[in-house]
Structures are given as structure tokens and as C-alpha cells.
Amino acid sequence: MSAPIDVNMQVLISEEELRTRVNELGKQISADYAGKPLLLVGILKGAAVFLADLLRSIDLIVDYDFVAFSSYGADKKSSGVVRVLKDLDVSVEGRDILIVEDIVDTGWTLRMSYLRENLLARHASSVKICALLDKPSRRMVDVGVDYCGFVIEDRFVVGYGLDHEGRYRNLPFVGIVG
Ligand code: 5GP
């Protein structure tokens, strides 16, 4: 069996830094939505680990659900299509929603899925976006990230839910594959 962690793995954001920042985000979100129930909508699969920790750092009545989109590879810009693989199981009408994303890179996933617009069209009260990581130097379309864990440089990162070819999602830190 191969080792779970490559010896060449460089830690970019440690477990401790993640814990501290996620707790800060939870406190900020709890203050901003004070007294209102909140629905977290995670984008599978990458956001699952972040959502699980964020959820437990929020001091509100909070529920969560997931959506999944097809990964569209290199043709994303030309096709302009993101297929919905899994829609929400719950109604969003009248609810305050926080979309939870692992990383916003070019911004195409959030733009082309029209997730925010779709939730508003289904009469959500409000829709904001929370991303653990943001790579603004790669942005091609503006998506308006309302809460951001860490701004990072243009490096391919793994761990804490993020994968490379199906590996590394279980790392407790965010690392760079060497
Ligand atoms: P965007 O559509 O904003 O370009 O990309 C968003 C998605 O691309 C993320 O949800 C994630 O799945 C993937 N992605 C972008 N950058 C990285 C990265 O550095 N590492 C990993 N593992 N996935 C990334």
C-alpha cells in the first residue's frame, strides 16, 4: 500500500491555521446572520470537509445540503455548460443561503452553474458565497466571494477535501504536491 502523504508534500496551510480561520469565519457568519436560521449549500465533493467544520463553528439554527456539478474540463469556456448532477433536496424559499465552495479559481464553476441566480429564482431570501480558498490571480469571471478563508497564490493545492486524481482529500492540512 502506498503512503497516504507524499514525502514531497509541502504544507501551505496547517491544520491549526485551518481550525483557527474556520472558527473565525463561523463567528463572523454567526454575527452577520444573528437570529436567522441559515442553510449551507456545499458544492460536492471538495467543499464537504470544509462545510463539516464550518457548520460546527456556527452558532445559529443551521441546516445543510449539497449540490454537485459535472466537471467540464478544458471545454468549460467554449461549451458554457455546467451540468447539474445533484440538485438540492430541500426547499430554499424564504431561506438565507450560504453557498460553501472549496476554492474559487477562474470563477467559471459558480458563474456557469448560475447557482446563486437559480437559488434566488427559487425565492431564497438571500444568497452569499463562502469559499475556503481564493486564487484571485486566476479569476476570469467575477463571482463576488462574500466570505473567504485564505487568499492563495496560483498553486495547485490538495487536502482538506481537495483532491488530485481522487487522492489527498483526507489530509488534515492544505498542501502543494511536490
Ligand atoms: P473554477 O471554476 O473557479 O475555476 O474552479 C473551481 C473548482 O476547480 C474547485 O471547486 C475545485 O474543484 C477545482 N480547483 C481549482 N483550483 C484547484 C486547486 O488548486 N486544487 C484542487 N484540488 N482543485 C482545484
mmCIF file of C-alpha atoms and ligand atoms in Angstrom:
data_model
loop_
_atom_site.group_PDB
_atom_site.id
_atom_site.type_symbol
_atom_site.label_atom_id
_atom_site.label_comp_id
_atom_site.label_asym_id
_atom_site.label_seq_id
_atom_site.Cartn_x
_atom_site.Cartn_y
_atom_site.Cartn_z
ATOM 1 C CA MET A 1 0.000 0.000 0.000
ATOM 2 C CA SER A 2 1.367 3.437 -0.875
ATOM 3 C CA ALA A 3 1.884 6.035 1.849
ATOM 4 C CA PRO A 4 -1.041 8.462 2.213
ATOM 5 C CA ILE A 5 1.187 11.518 2.301
ATOM 6 C CA ASP A 6 3.938 12.132 -0.245
ATOM 7 C CA VAL A 7 7.290 12.983 1.237
ATOM 8 C CA ASN A 8 7.402 15.850 -1.252
ATOM 9 C CA MET A 9 4.186 17.378 0.062
ATOM 10 C CA GLN A 10 4.617 20.972 1.155
ATOM 11 C CA VAL A 11 2.216 22.250 3.810
ATOM 12 C CA LEU A 12 0.662 25.524 2.686
ATOM 13 C CA ILE A 13 -1.968 25.898 5.421
ATOM 14 C CA SER A 14 -1.570 23.840 8.576
ATOM 15 C CA GLU A 15 -4.295 22.008 10.465
ATOM 16 C CA GLU A 16 -4.052 24.585 13.254
ATOM 17 C CA GLU A 17 -4.321 27.535 10.846
ATOM 18 C CA LEU A 18 -7.363 25.927 9.211
ATOM 19 C CA ARG A 19 -9.042 25.357 12.568
ATOM 20 C CA THR A 20 -8.419 28.932 13.712
ATOM 21 C CA ARG A 21 -9.621 30.516 10.473
ATOM 22 C CA VAL A 22 -12.700 28.302 10.124
ATOM 23 C CA ASN A 23 -13.679 29.220 13.694
ATOM 24 C CA GLU A 24 -13.233 32.912 12.855
ATOM 25 C CA LEU A 25 -15.438 32.520 9.790
ATOM 26 C CA GLY A 26 -18.048 30.725 11.880
ATOM 27 C CA LYS A 27 -18.072 33.565 14.423
ATOM 28 C CA GLN A 28 -18.345 36.203 11.705
ATOM 29 C CA ILE A 29 -21.178 34.338 9.947
ATOM 30 C CA SER A 30 -22.990 33.815 13.278
ATOM 31 C CA ALA A 31 -22.787 37.561 13.969
ATOM 32 C CA ASP A 32 -23.838 38.581 10.453
ATOM 33 C CA TYR A 33 -26.885 36.290 10.423
ATOM 34 C CA ALA A 34 -27.698 36.718 14.130
ATOM 35 C CA GLY A 35 -31.142 35.349 14.941
ATOM 36 C CA LYS A 36 -31.739 33.964 11.444
ATOM 37 C CA PRO A 37 -31.711 30.279 10.513
ATOM 38 C CA LEU A 38 -29.123 29.554 7.838
ATOM 39 C CA LEU A 39 -28.886 26.930 5.100
ATOM 40 C CA LEU A 40 -25.392 25.990 3.974
ATOM 41 C CA VAL A 41 -25.238 24.667 0.402
ATOM 42 C CA GLY A 42 -21.983 22.839 -0.234
ATOM 43 C CA ILE A 43 -20.652 22.078 -3.691
ATOM 44 C CA LEU A 44 -19.535 18.441 -3.898
ATOM 45 C CA LYS A 45 -17.108 16.969 -3.500
ATOM 46 C CA GLY A 46 -14.399 19.402 -2.496
ATOM 47 C CA ALA A 47 -16.399 21.521 -0.051
ATOM 48 C CA ALA A 48 -17.626 18.639 2.139
ATOM 49 C CA VAL A 49 -14.780 18.714 4.667
ATOM 50 C CA PHE A 50 -14.777 22.497 4.989
ATOM 51 C CA LEU A 51 -18.576 22.546 5.335
ATOM 52 C CA ALA A 52 -18.491 19.933 8.089
ATOM 53 C CA ASP A 53 -16.105 22.054 10.170
ATOM 54 C CA LEU A 54 -17.708 25.394 9.315
ATOM 55 C CA LEU A 55 -21.144 24.075 10.279
ATOM 56 C CA ARG A 56 -19.934 23.205 13.756
ATOM 57 C CA SER A 57 -18.387 26.639 14.268
ATOM 58 C CA ILE A 58 -21.663 28.448 13.519
ATOM 59 C CA ASP A 59 -23.851 29.363 16.466
ATOM 60 C CA LEU A 60 -27.220 29.601 14.703
ATOM 61 C CA ILE A 61 -30.046 27.306 13.706
ATOM 62 C CA VAL A 62 -28.275 25.839 10.711
ATOM 63 C CA ASP A 63 -29.014 23.117 8.182
ATOM 64 C CA TYR A 64 -27.030 21.989 5.159
ATOM 65 C CA ASP A 65 -27.436 20.352 1.790
ATOM 66 C CA PHE A 66 -25.213 19.657 -1.202
ATOM 67 C CA VAL A 67 -25.262 20.232 -4.939
ATOM 68 C CA ALA A 68 -22.956 18.587 -7.473
ATOM 69 C CA PHE A 69 -21.988 19.784 -10.919
ATOM 70 C CA SER A 70 -20.249 17.983 -13.738
ATOM 71 C CA SER A 71 -16.599 18.832 -14.043
ATOM 72 C CA TYR A 72 -16.314 20.152 -17.511
ATOM 73 C CA GLY A 73 -12.546 20.149 -18.041
ATOM 74 C CA ALA A 74 -10.892 22.195 -20.740
ATOM 75 C CA ASP A 75 -14.039 22.879 -22.731
ATOM 76 C CA LYS A 76 -15.762 24.787 -19.948
ATOM 77 C CA LYS A 77 -15.389 28.179 -21.571
ATOM 78 C CA SER A 78 -16.365 27.082 -25.057
ATOM 79 C CA SER A 79 -19.364 24.985 -24.034
ATOM 80 C CA GLY A 80 -20.516 27.354 -21.307
ATOM 81 C CA VAL A 81 -22.436 24.464 -19.784
ATOM 82 C CA VAL A 82 -22.220 23.056 -16.287
ATOM 83 C CA ARG A 83 -24.459 20.050 -15.841
ATOM 84 C CA VAL A 84 -26.281 19.600 -12.520
ATOM 85 C CA LEU A 85 -25.516 16.100 -11.203
ATOM 86 C CA LYS A 86 -27.256 16.612 -7.877
ATOM 87 C CA ASP A 87 -29.783 19.267 -7.005
ATOM 88 C CA LEU A 88 -30.883 20.322 -3.535
ATOM 89 C CA ASP A 89 -33.217 18.035 -1.596
ATOM 90 C CA VAL A 90 -34.753 20.871 0.418
ATOM 91 C CA SER A 91 -36.827 23.931 -0.442
ATOM 92 C CA VAL A 92 -34.973 27.240 -0.420
ATOM 93 C CA GLU A 93 -37.998 29.508 -0.444
ATOM 94 C CA GLY A 94 -37.679 32.285 2.111
ATOM 95 C CA ARG A 95 -34.339 30.979 3.410
ATOM 96 C CA ASP A 96 -30.973 32.655 3.860
ATOM 97 C CA ILE A 97 -28.401 30.618 1.981
ATOM 98 C CA LEU A 98 -24.650 30.453 2.140
ATOM 99 C CA ILE A 99 -23.006 28.635 -0.765
ATOM 100 C CA VAL A 100 -19.915 26.814 0.510
ATOM 101 C CA GLU A 101 -17.132 26.231 -2.013
ATOM 102 C CA ASP A 102 -13.686 24.725 -1.516
ATOM 103 C CA ILE A 103 -11.815 27.068 -3.825
ATOM 104 C CA VAL A 104 -12.693 29.780 -6.307
ATOM 105 C CA ASP A 105 -10.168 29.685 -9.111
ATOM 106 C CA THR A 106 -11.270 31.014 -12.527
ATOM 107 C CA GLY A 107 -14.802 31.505 -11.198
ATOM 108 C CA TRP A 108 -16.345 29.545 -14.082
ATOM 109 C CA THR A 109 -17.998 26.886 -11.879
ATOM 110 C CA LEU A 110 -20.005 29.412 -9.889
ATOM 111 C CA ARG A 111 -20.734 31.585 -12.925
ATOM 112 C CA MET A 112 -21.713 28.847 -15.368
ATOM 113 C CA SER A 113 -23.775 26.889 -12.857
ATOM 114 C CA TYR A 114 -25.855 30.016 -12.220
ATOM 115 C CA LEU A 115 -26.226 28.651 -8.702
ATOM 116 C CA ARG A 116 -26.728 31.990 -6.999
ATOM 117 C CA GLU A 117 -29.229 33.136 -9.646
ATOM 118 C CA ASN A 118 -31.006 29.796 -9.567
ATOM 119 C CA LEU A 119 -31.471 29.917 -5.782
ATOM 120 C CA LEU A 120 -32.761 33.485 -5.962
ATOM 121 C CA ALA A 121 -35.167 32.463 -8.743
ATOM 122 C CA ARG A 122 -36.467 29.807 -6.339
ATOM 123 C CA HIS A 123 -37.202 32.660 -3.911
ATOM 124 C CA ALA A 124 -34.331 32.282 -1.464
ATOM 125 C CA SER A 125 -34.263 35.358 0.801
ATOM 126 C CA SER A 126 -30.546 35.892 0.323
ATOM 127 C CA VAL A 127 -27.625 34.050 -1.233
ATOM 128 C CA LYS A 128 -23.977 34.630 -0.302
ATOM 129 C CA ILE A 129 -20.798 32.744 -1.104
ATOM 130 C CA CYS A 130 -18.206 31.404 1.335
ATOM 131 C CA ALA A 131 -15.007 29.924 -0.103
ATOM 132 C CA LEU A 132 -12.231 28.356 1.945
ATOM 133 C CA LEU A 133 -9.632 29.370 -0.634
ATOM 134 C CA ASP A 134 -9.490 32.096 -3.241
ATOM 135 C CA LYS A 135 -6.987 32.347 -6.092
ATOM 136 C CA PRO A 136 -7.766 35.862 -7.373
ATOM 137 C CA SER A 137 -4.826 35.882 -9.792
ATOM 138 C CA ARG A 138 -6.601 33.174 -11.830
ATOM 139 C CA ARG A 139 -10.005 34.839 -11.911
ATOM 140 C CA MET A 140 -11.663 35.101 -15.322
ATOM 141 C CA VAL A 141 -15.190 35.959 -14.215
ATOM 142 C CA ASP A 142 -16.230 37.910 -11.146
ATOM 143 C CA VAL A 143 -18.275 35.827 -8.730
ATOM 144 C CA GLY A 144 -18.286 38.003 -5.623
ATOM 145 C CA VAL A 145 -16.935 35.927 -2.736
ATOM 146 C CA ASP A 146 -18.560 37.223 0.464
ATOM 147 C CA TYR A 147 -16.526 35.173 2.979
ATOM 148 C CA CYS A 148 -13.055 33.875 2.234
ATOM 149 C CA GLY A 149 -10.797 31.707 4.388
ATOM 150 C CA PHE A 150 -7.457 32.275 2.720
ATOM 151 C CA VAL A 151 -6.260 34.083 -0.386
ATOM 152 C CA ILE A 152 -3.587 31.931 -2.016
ATOM 153 C CA GLU A 153 -1.211 32.224 -4.938
ATOM 154 C CA ASP A 154 -1.573 30.318 -8.174
ATOM 155 C CA ARG A 155 -0.559 26.864 -6.924
ATOM 156 C CA PHE A 156 -2.458 23.586 -7.281
ATOM 157 C CA VAL A 157 -3.441 22.624 -3.753
ATOM 158 C CA VAL A 158 -4.787 19.428 -2.200
ATOM 159 C CA GLY A 159 -6.053 18.226 1.159
ATOM 160 C CA TYR A 160 -8.891 19.203 3.499
ATOM 161 C CA GLY A 161 -11.377 17.921 0.898
ATOM 162 C CA LEU A 162 -9.433 18.916 -2.228
ATOM 163 C CA ASP A 163 -8.121 16.129 -4.409
ATOM 164 C CA HIS A 164 -5.679 15.355 -7.139
ATOM 165 C CA GLU A 165 -6.988 12.442 -9.192
ATOM 166 C CA GLY A 166 -9.048 11.193 -6.267
ATOM 167 C CA ARG A 167 -6.244 11.361 -3.689
ATOM 168 C CA TYR A 168 -5.366 13.589 -0.750
ATOM 169 C CA ARG A 169 -8.885 14.643 0.256
ATOM 170 C CA ASN A 170 -8.255 13.186 3.713
ATOM 171 C CA LEU A 171 -5.199 15.284 4.516
ATOM 172 C CA PRO A 172 -5.903 17.460 7.574
ATOM 173 C CA PHE A 173 -3.928 20.360 6.050
ATOM 174 C CA VAL A 174 -3.817 22.124 2.658
ATOM 175 C CA GLY A 175 -0.682 21.175 0.791
ATOM 176 C CA ILE A 176 1.081 21.502 -2.523
ATOM 177 C CA VAL A 177 2.006 18.321 -4.348
ATOM 178 C CA GLY A 178 5.751 18.402 -4.994
HETATM 179 P P1 5GP B 1 -13.210 27.436 -11.029
HETATM 180 O O1 5GP B 1 -14.439 27.039 -11.757
HETATM 181 O O2 5GP B 1 -13.388 28.594 -10.092
HETATM 182 O O3 5GP B 1 -12.034 27.634 -11.957
HETATM 183 O O4 5GP B 1 -12.736 26.196 -10.205
HETATM 184 C C1 5GP B 1 -13.389 25.733 -9.136
HETATM 185 C C2 5GP B 1 -13.123 24.255 -8.936
HETATM 186 O O5 5GP B 1 -11.912 23.811 -9.570
HETATM 187 C C3 5GP B 1 -12.933 23.990 -7.468
HETATM 188 O O6 5GP B 1 -14.171 23.773 -6.839
HETATM 189 C C4 5GP B 1 -12.024 22.802 -7.476
HETATM 190 O O7 5GP B 1 -12.799 21.624 -7.595
HETATM 191 C C5 5GP B 1 -11.186 22.960 -8.730
HETATM 192 N N1 5GP B 1 -9.883 23.584 -8.400
HETATM 193 C C6 5GP B 1 -9.456 24.819 -8.711
HETATM 194 N N2 5GP B 1 -8.216 25.050 -8.235
HETATM 195 C C7 5GP B 1 -7.858 23.918 -7.590
HETATM 196 C C8 5GP B 1 -6.675 23.527 -6.857
HETATM 197 O O8 5GP B 1 -5.691 24.253 -6.681
HETATM 198 N N3 5GP B 1 -6.694 22.272 -6.332
HETATM 199 C C9 5GP B 1 -7.737 21.405 -6.480
HETATM 200 N N4 5GP B 1 -7.621 20.206 -5.917
HETATM 201 N N5 5GP B 1 -8.859 21.740 -7.156
HETATM 202 C C10 5GP B 1 -8.913 22.990 -7.702
#
